[in-house]
Amino acid sequence: MAENAEQNDAKHDNSPPPPGITDQEKEMAAGAYEAFQTARYDESLKHLAALQELTKADYKIAMNKAVVEFYKSGQTTTGALKQKLLAIKNQVHTTAEDVDGLDDVENSLLYYNQAVIHYHMRQYSEAISVGEKLYQFLEPFEEKFAQAVCFLLVDLYLLTFQPEKALHLLAVLDKLSVQGGNKNSKGELNSSSKDIGSQKAEFTALIEAAKSKIHQYKVRAYIQMKSSKACKREIKSVMNTAGNSAPSLFLKSNFEYLRGNYRKAIKLLNSSNIAEHPGPIKTGECVRCMFWNNLGCIHFAMGKHNLGIFYFKKALQENDHTCAQLGDGSNGQSKNFTGIPMCALLANKRYELLYNSGIQLLHIGRPLAAFECLVEAVQVYHSNPRLWLRLAECCILANKGGLEQESKGLPCKKGIVQSVVGQGYHRKIVLASQSALNTVYSEGQSAAIPVASMEFAAICLRNALLLLPEQQQEVKTENSSKMSTHSGSTESCNENSDTCSGKSAESDKLFPAPPSSPLRKQEVENLRCSILACSAYVALALGDNLMALNHAEKLLYQPKVSGSLKFLGHLYAAESLISLDRISDAIAHLNPENVTDVSMGVLNTEQDQGSEKGDEPVESSGKQTQLCYPSCVTSARAMMLFNLGSAYCLRSEYDKARKCLHQATSMVNTKEIPPEAILLGVYLELQNGNTQLALQIIKRNQLMPTLVQRVSPPEARKKAIQPIQLPSSFTQVQRK
C-alpha cells in the first residue's frame, strides 16, 4: 500500500574550498552558496560566473552553475541537467564503473546528483549502480551527506523489492546516528556557548527526523517481506515518532491489509487527514491518488470488485488532475521530462493504476474493458510476463462465445440445438456440430494489431514464454506459494507469515516483473505452467493442433505442474491428437486414472506486495468456474469419460462409448452434464436407430435414465439411420 518516499534533491556543492585558493575566491564561493540557499538564483549565477573566470579548470563550478540553473527553472529541466552532468563527468575522465575515480571524495557530489536524477526518472538500476559505488566511500563523507546517500539507496532498494538490502542499510544509518551523537558531544568543548546551542538543536532535530524515517522505511521493508511480528514492532515506533500523520496511518493501514483485517485498514485510511498533506511539488506524491487506489485494493481483496473498480477510477481521475496541475498536458504520458518539476516526476501513477483497473475489470467479467487498460500498461511494463498472460486471458474471455451467457442449472439448449428449420411434418432440428469457441475477431488484419483476438492472444503468450528465465534442470521440491497481485499502492498480500519471503529471498533468485513484485524461482515455474496451459488452449482454438500438442506435452513434463493444469494438459493433448487422427494416443491421455487432483494451488501464483501494481488470476470468477471447470476429482474423471466416449465413437466402438457415457453420467448430477455429452447420447441413439428417444433427449435437454442402460437389439442396428455428421469429438474445458 502507499507510503511516503524520501524526497531526494540535486545538491549544490557547499564543501569547504580546497587549500591554496585566495580570500577573494572564498568570498565569491560563500556569496554564491548563500544566494542559492535563499533562492536568489540570478545573484548566485553571477558569483559563480565571476568565480569561473578566476578558476576555469575547476569542474565543480560548472556543476554548481548547472544545479543553480536547474533550480531557477523550477526544477523542470531534468533532462538538460542530466546531459550537463554527464558532460562534466566525461570531462573529468571518471565513470561510475571506475572505482578509483571515486577515491577522490570531491567527485562524490557529482555522482550523487546523477543518482538522484536517475531516481526521479525511474531509472532505478542506473541509480543503484551509482549509489552503491558511493556507498563504498561512505566513511570520508560528512554525516549529513552520508545519510543522504544511504536514504537514497534505501528508497531504491524498496522500489526494486530488495527489502533485505534496505534493512542492512537502515542498520548502518542507526550506527551513523549514534556515531554522529558522539562526535557532536566531543566537539562541544571547542565551540562557544551560542554555537553549542545552535549546533545541538540542529543536530537533535536531524537525528529525530532520521529516526522517524528509519522506522517508516523498516515498516515498508517488513511489509514487502510479509513479516508480521517485526512489522508490528516497528509500527509502534512509527506511531510514537510520527503520530497520526498521513504516512504513518497509510503504513499501519497497509499492515492491517497484509494481515487480512480489511475493515480496520479502511478505517485507518479514512482517519488520515490527507487534506493537510503537502502537494506533489513538495513530496513527489499524490496522496489523494494513493488513498483511492488503496481503497480499491482493499475492496479487491474483499471480493467486492465493482466497488474496487469504482475506487480505481477515482484514483485515475485524481492522478490525471494532478498531472494537469503539474503542467503535463498529456496526463503524464510525455517522455521528455520537460515542464514537470523533477521532484514530482514520481507522482504520476497512471500505468500502475491502469494495471490495477485491468485486473479488476477482468474479475468482474469485462474482458474487453480490461484489455484496453492492460494493453496501455504493457507499453511501459513490457518486460512483465504476468502482464502478457493477463492480456492473453482477456482475449480468451472475450472469445469464449456462449459460455458466458449460460445460466447456473441445466446446460443451455443453445449449446445443443443450432437452429430449427421448417414447420409441422417438415420441421427439422439442426444440431450444433462443434463448440463455437473461436470467433473471427478481425478478418484481414495483422495478428500483431492489439485487438482482443485469439491470434493476438497467441502473440501475448509467446512473449510471456520468451520473457521467462530459462528453465533449470535441477528443481527443488517445495510447496507452491500462493501469490495474487493486486496493488496496494497496488497488490494484495493475504499471507500472514513471518517467513513468507524473508528466508526464501536468500535462497531464491529474483526475476524483475514490474510493476508487480519480482518473481521467485518457484513462482516462475508456476507461471510457466499457466502460460503453457493457455498456449495449448489458444492453439486449439486457432486450429494449430501440432502446436497445441507441443504445448500440452511440455506442460505435462513440467516438474511442478499442479493437479488442475495436469488435468487440462491431458485434455488438450488428447483433443489435438484426435484432430491429428491419432485416436489410440488420445485414448491413453483420456484414461480417468490420470486425474488424481484438480486443486488450483499453482494457478493462484501472485501474492505480492506493497507498492505499485496489481493483479490476480483471472480464472477465479465464480460464475465461469461452475460452468466449465470440474469442482472435484469425480467430476474431472466424468469429464474424461465423456471425452473418452467421443474418442471411441470415432473408432466406431459404440458399445465402449455407451459404457463410458453410462459411467460418467452416474458419477455427476444432471446439472454438471455438458451439452457435448448430450450430443454424444443423441448420436449413439441415432446409430442404434432410436430416433424417437434421440428427439426426447433433445427436447428435454438431458440424458434419459434408460438411455445409458439400454443395449440395442441387432435388428435395430441394421435399420439404424447413419447421421451425416459426427458430434463434436471433445468437450471443451477452459482453464480455470
PDB file of N, CA, C and O in Angstrom, residues 161-164 167 220-228 258 481 483 493 495-508 510 517-518 520 523 607-609:
ATOM      1  N   PHE A 161      12.129  -3.839  -4.754  1.00  0.00           N
ATOM      2  CA  PHE A 161      11.765  -5.017  -3.979  1.00  0.00           C
ATOM      3  C   PHE A 161      12.991  -5.807  -3.509  1.00  0.00           C
ATOM      4  O   PHE A 161      13.097  -7.005  -3.714  1.00  0.00           O
ATOM      5  N   GLN A 162      13.887  -5.104  -2.851  1.00  0.00           N
ATOM      6  CA  GLN A 162      15.047  -5.737  -2.221  1.00  0.00           C
ATOM      7  C   GLN A 162      15.068  -5.347  -0.743  1.00  0.00           C
ATOM      8  O   GLN A 162      15.949  -4.619  -0.283  1.00  0.00           O
ATOM      9  N   PRO A 163      14.074  -5.805   0.028  1.00  0.00           N
ATOM     10  CA  PRO A 163      13.943  -5.347   1.422  1.00  0.00           C
ATOM     11  C   PRO A 163      15.104  -5.760   2.311  1.00  0.00           C
ATOM     12  O   PRO A 163      15.432  -5.051   3.264  1.00  0.00           O
ATOM     13  N   GLU A 164      15.755  -6.900   2.026  1.00  0.00           N
ATOM     14  CA  GLU A 164      16.869  -7.330   2.868  1.00  0.00           C
ATOM     15  C   GLU A 164      18.028  -6.332   2.784  1.00  0.00           C
ATOM     16  O   GLU A 164      18.641  -5.981   3.794  1.00  0.00           O
ATOM     17  N   LEU A 167      17.139  -3.174   4.731  1.00  0.00           N
ATOM     18  CA  LEU A 167      17.283  -3.323   6.184  1.00  0.00           C
ATOM     19  C   LEU A 167      18.743  -3.251   6.609  1.00  0.00           C
ATOM     20  O   LEU A 167      19.071  -2.709   7.669  1.00  0.00           O
ATOM     21  N   ARG A 220       8.103  -0.451   5.775  1.00  0.00           N
ATOM     22  CA  ARG A 220       7.935  -0.762   4.360  1.00  0.00           C
ATOM     23  C   ARG A 220       8.695  -2.031   3.976  1.00  0.00           C
ATOM     24  O   ARG A 220       8.192  -2.875   3.214  1.00  0.00           O
ATOM     25  N   ALA A 221       9.902  -2.192   4.519  1.00  0.00           N
ATOM     26  CA  ALA A 221      10.694  -3.389   4.215  1.00  0.00           C
ATOM     27  C   ALA A 221      10.028  -4.647   4.770  1.00  0.00           C
ATOM     28  O   ALA A 221       9.920  -5.668   4.077  1.00  0.00           O
ATOM     29  N   TYR A 222       9.549  -4.585   6.013  1.00  0.00           N
ATOM     30  CA  TYR A 222       8.913  -5.761   6.613  1.00  0.00           C
ATOM     31  C   TYR A 222       7.591  -6.092   5.925  1.00  0.00           C
ATOM     32  O   TYR A 222       7.200  -7.266   5.846  1.00  0.00           O
ATOM     33  N   ILE A 223       6.892  -5.079   5.430  1.00  0.00           N
ATOM     34  CA  ILE A 223       5.661  -5.331   4.681  1.00  0.00           C
ATOM     35  C   ILE A 223       5.978  -6.090   3.394  1.00  0.00           C
ATOM     36  O   ILE A 223       5.277  -7.035   3.019  1.00  0.00           O
ATOM     37  N   GLN A 224       7.047  -5.682   2.705  1.00  0.00           N
ATOM     38  CA  GLN A 224       7.435  -6.405   1.496  1.00  0.00           C
ATOM     39  C   GLN A 224       7.840  -7.842   1.810  1.00  0.00           C
ATOM     40  O   GLN A 224       7.609  -8.743   1.018  1.00  0.00           O
ATOM     41  N   MET A 225       8.428  -8.043   2.986  1.00  0.00           N
ATOM     42  CA  MET A 225       8.841  -9.392   3.393  1.00  0.00           C
ATOM     43  C   MET A 225       7.682 -10.162   4.024  1.00  0.00           C
ATOM     44  O   MET A 225       7.830 -11.345   4.338  1.00  0.00           O
ATOM     45  N   LYS A 226       6.546  -9.482   4.243  1.00  0.00           N
ATOM     46  CA  LYS A 226       5.368 -10.078   4.889  1.00  0.00           C
ATOM     47  C   LYS A 226       5.725 -10.654   6.260  1.00  0.00           C
ATOM     48  O   LYS A 226       5.299 -11.737   6.632  1.00  0.00           O
ATOM     49  N   SER A 227       6.541  -9.913   6.983  1.00  0.00           N
ATOM     50  CA  SER A 227       6.971 -10.323   8.316  1.00  0.00           C
ATOM     51  C   SER A 227       6.122  -9.590   9.349  1.00  0.00           C
ATOM     52  O   SER A 227       6.403  -8.442   9.708  1.00  0.00           O
ATOM     53  N   SER A 228       5.083 -10.239   9.838  1.00  0.00           N
ATOM     54  CA  SER A 228       4.077  -9.576  10.665  1.00  0.00           C
ATOM     55  C   SER A 228       4.614  -9.137  12.023  1.00  0.00           C
ATOM     56  O   SER A 228       4.353  -8.017  12.471  1.00  0.00           O
ATOM     57  N   LEU A 258      -2.220  -6.371   5.097  1.00  0.00           N
ATOM     58  CA  LEU A 258      -1.367  -7.550   4.985  1.00  0.00           C
ATOM     59  C   LEU A 258      -1.900  -8.683   5.850  1.00  0.00           C
ATOM     60  O   LEU A 258      -1.854  -9.855   5.461  1.00  0.00           O
ATOM     61  N   SER A 481       3.869 -21.465  -3.685  1.00  0.00           N
ATOM     62  CA  SER A 481       3.438 -20.292  -2.925  1.00  0.00           C
ATOM     63  C   SER A 481       2.239 -19.657  -3.579  1.00  0.00           C
ATOM     64  O   SER A 481       2.150 -19.616  -4.793  1.00  0.00           O
ATOM     65  N   MET A 483       0.312 -16.538  -4.641  1.00  0.00           N
ATOM     66  CA  MET A 483       0.513 -15.111  -4.836  1.00  0.00           C
ATOM     67  C   MET A 483      -0.615 -14.563  -5.665  1.00  0.00           C
ATOM     68  O   MET A 483      -0.914 -15.078  -6.674  1.00  0.00           O
ATOM     69  N   CYS A 493      -1.715  -8.607  -0.340  1.00  0.00           N
ATOM     70  CA  CYS A 493      -0.933  -9.581   0.385  1.00  0.00           C
ATOM     71  C   CYS A 493      -1.861 -10.262   1.364  1.00  0.00           C
ATOM     72  O   CYS A 493      -2.283  -9.650   2.300  1.00  0.00           O
ATOM     73  N   GLU A 495      -1.118 -13.271   2.861  1.00  0.00           N
ATOM     74  CA  GLU A 495      -0.418 -14.184   3.727  1.00  0.00           C
ATOM     75  C   GLU A 495      -0.086 -13.509   5.047  1.00  0.00           C
ATOM     76  O   GLU A 495       0.191 -12.342   5.108  1.00  0.00           O
ATOM     77  N   ASN A 496      -0.102 -14.320   6.098  1.00  0.00           N
ATOM     78  CA  ASN A 496       0.179 -13.774   7.419  1.00  0.00           C
ATOM     79  C   ASN A 496       1.350 -14.523   8.036  1.00  0.00           C
ATOM     80  O   ASN A 496       1.305 -14.974   9.161  1.00  0.00           O
ATOM     81  N   SER A 497       2.392 -14.668   7.270  1.00  0.00           N
ATOM     82  CA  SER A 497       3.535 -15.458   7.709  1.00  0.00           C
ATOM     83  C   SER A 497       4.758 -14.585   7.861  1.00  0.00           C
ATOM     84  O   SER A 497       5.041 -13.757   7.024  1.00  0.00           O
ATOM     85  N   ASP A 498       5.500 -14.822   8.940  1.00  0.00           N
ATOM     86  CA  ASP A 498       6.708 -14.042   9.165  1.00  0.00           C
ATOM     87  C   ASP A 498       7.851 -14.495   8.272  1.00  0.00           C
ATOM     88  O   ASP A 498       8.801 -13.777   8.041  1.00  0.00           O
ATOM     89  N   THR A 499       7.761 -15.713   7.779  1.00  0.00           N
ATOM     90  CA  THR A 499       8.854 -16.234   6.960  1.00  0.00           C
ATOM     91  C   THR A 499       8.439 -16.378   5.516  1.00  0.00           C
ATOM     92  O   THR A 499       9.083 -17.083   4.755  1.00  0.00           O
ATOM     93  N   CYS A 500       7.345 -15.719   5.131  1.00  0.00           N
ATOM     94  CA  CYS A 500       6.829 -15.878   3.772  1.00  0.00           C
ATOM     95  C   CYS A 500       7.866 -15.566   2.736  1.00  0.00           C
ATOM     96  O   CYS A 500       7.998 -16.252   1.759  1.00  0.00           O
ATOM     97  N   SER A 501       8.622 -14.476   2.930  1.00  0.00           N
ATOM     98  CA  SER A 501       9.586 -14.156   1.898  1.00  0.00           C
ATOM     99  C   SER A 501      10.957 -13.848   2.423  1.00  0.00           C
ATOM    100  O   SER A 501      11.893 -13.778   1.673  1.00  0.00           O
ATOM    101  N   GLY A 502      11.106 -13.729   3.728  1.00  0.00           N
ATOM    102  CA  GLY A 502      12.414 -13.361   4.254  1.00  0.00           C
ATOM    103  C   GLY A 502      13.469 -14.418   4.017  1.00  0.00           C
ATOM    104  O   GLY A 502      14.542 -14.145   3.522  1.00  0.00           O
ATOM    105  N   LYS A 503      13.145 -15.690   4.348  1.00  0.00           N
ATOM    106  CA  LYS A 503      14.131 -16.743   4.187  1.00  0.00           C
ATOM    107  C   LYS A 503      14.265 -17.154   2.733  1.00  0.00           C
ATOM    108  O   LYS A 503      15.340 -17.458   2.246  1.00  0.00           O
ATOM    109  N   SER A 504      13.132 -17.214   2.016  1.00  0.00           N
ATOM    110  CA  SER A 504      13.188 -17.671   0.637  1.00  0.00           C
ATOM    111  C   SER A 504      13.977 -16.713  -0.229  1.00  0.00           C
ATOM    112  O   SER A 504      14.549 -17.115  -1.233  1.00  0.00           O
ATOM    113  N   ALA A 505      14.008 -15.422   0.157  1.00  0.00           N
ATOM    114  CA  ALA A 505      14.719 -14.445  -0.661  1.00  0.00           C
ATOM    115  C   ALA A 505      16.207 -14.728  -0.682  1.00  0.00           C
ATOM    116  O   ALA A 505      16.892 -14.379  -1.637  1.00  0.00           O
ATOM    117  N   GLU A 506      16.707 -15.370   0.391  1.00  0.00           N
ATOM    118  CA  GLU A 506      18.134 -15.658   0.437  1.00  0.00           C
ATOM    119  C   GLU A 506      18.490 -16.816  -0.486  1.00  0.00           C
ATOM    120  O   GLU A 506      19.586 -16.883  -1.027  1.00  0.00           O
ATOM    121  N   SER A 507      17.547 -17.749  -0.658  1.00  0.00           N
ATOM    122  CA  SER A 507      17.851 -18.928  -1.459  1.00  0.00           C
ATOM    123  C   SER A 507      17.345 -18.813  -2.886  1.00  0.00           C
ATOM    124  O   SER A 507      17.860 -19.480  -3.772  1.00  0.00           O
ATOM    125  N   ASP A 508      16.308 -17.993  -3.125  1.00  0.00           N
ATOM    126  CA  ASP A 508      15.728 -17.879  -4.456  1.00  0.00           C
ATOM    127  C   ASP A 508      16.231 -16.633  -5.151  1.00  0.00           C
ATOM    128  O   ASP A 508      16.291 -15.564  -4.566  1.00  0.00           O
ATOM    129  N   LEU A 510      15.693 -13.588  -7.667  1.00  0.00           N
ATOM    130  CA  LEU A 510      14.538 -12.790  -8.025  1.00  0.00           C
ATOM    131  C   LEU A 510      14.611 -12.395  -9.498  1.00  0.00           C
ATOM    132  O   LEU A 510      15.677 -12.041 -10.001  1.00  0.00           O
ATOM    133  N   SER A 517       5.674  -7.319  -7.806  1.00  0.00           N
ATOM    134  CA  SER A 517       6.882  -7.726  -7.091  1.00  0.00           C
ATOM    135  C   SER A 517       7.641  -8.744  -7.931  1.00  0.00           C
ATOM    136  O   SER A 517       7.058  -9.407  -8.791  1.00  0.00           O
ATOM    137  N   PRO A 518       8.942  -8.892  -7.716  1.00  0.00           N
ATOM    138  CA  PRO A 518       9.732  -9.819  -8.540  1.00  0.00           C
ATOM    139  C   PRO A 518       9.265 -11.259  -8.382  1.00  0.00           C
ATOM    140  O   PRO A 518       8.703 -11.654  -7.360  1.00  0.00           O
ATOM    141  N   ARG A 520       9.931 -15.111  -7.827  1.00  0.00           N
ATOM    142  CA  ARG A 520      10.906 -16.025  -7.267  1.00  0.00           C
ATOM    143  C   ARG A 520      10.934 -17.299  -8.123  1.00  0.00           C
ATOM    144  O   ARG A 520      10.126 -17.479  -9.015  1.00  0.00           O
ATOM    145  N   GLU A 523       7.786 -19.326  -8.281  1.00  0.00           N
ATOM    146  CA  GLU A 523       6.729 -18.577  -8.952  1.00  0.00           C
ATOM    147  C   GLU A 523       6.937 -18.578 -10.462  1.00  0.00           C
ATOM    148  O   GLU A 523       5.966 -18.593 -11.227  1.00  0.00           O
ATOM    149  N   GLN A 607       1.012 -13.409  -5.093  1.00  0.00           N
ATOM    150  CA  GLN A 607       0.594 -12.797  -3.842  1.00  0.00           C
ATOM    151  C   GLN A 607       1.588 -11.750  -3.434  1.00  0.00           C
ATOM    152  O   GLN A 607       2.346 -11.945  -2.569  1.00  0.00           O
ATOM    153  N   ASP A 608       1.655 -10.619  -4.032  1.00  0.00           N
ATOM    154  CA  ASP A 608       2.634  -9.682  -3.602  1.00  0.00           C
ATOM    155  C   ASP A 608       1.974  -8.462  -3.034  1.00  0.00           C
ATOM    156  O   ASP A 608       0.823  -8.292  -3.098  1.00  0.00           O
ATOM    157  N   GLN A 609       2.346  -7.601  -2.700  1.00  0.00           N
ATOM    158  CA  GLN A 609       3.471  -6.830  -2.388  1.00  0.00           C
ATOM    159  C   GLN A 609       3.088  -5.622  -1.673  1.00  0.00           C
ATOM    160  O   GLN A 609       2.187  -5.595  -0.923  1.00  0.00           O
TER     161      GLN A 609
END
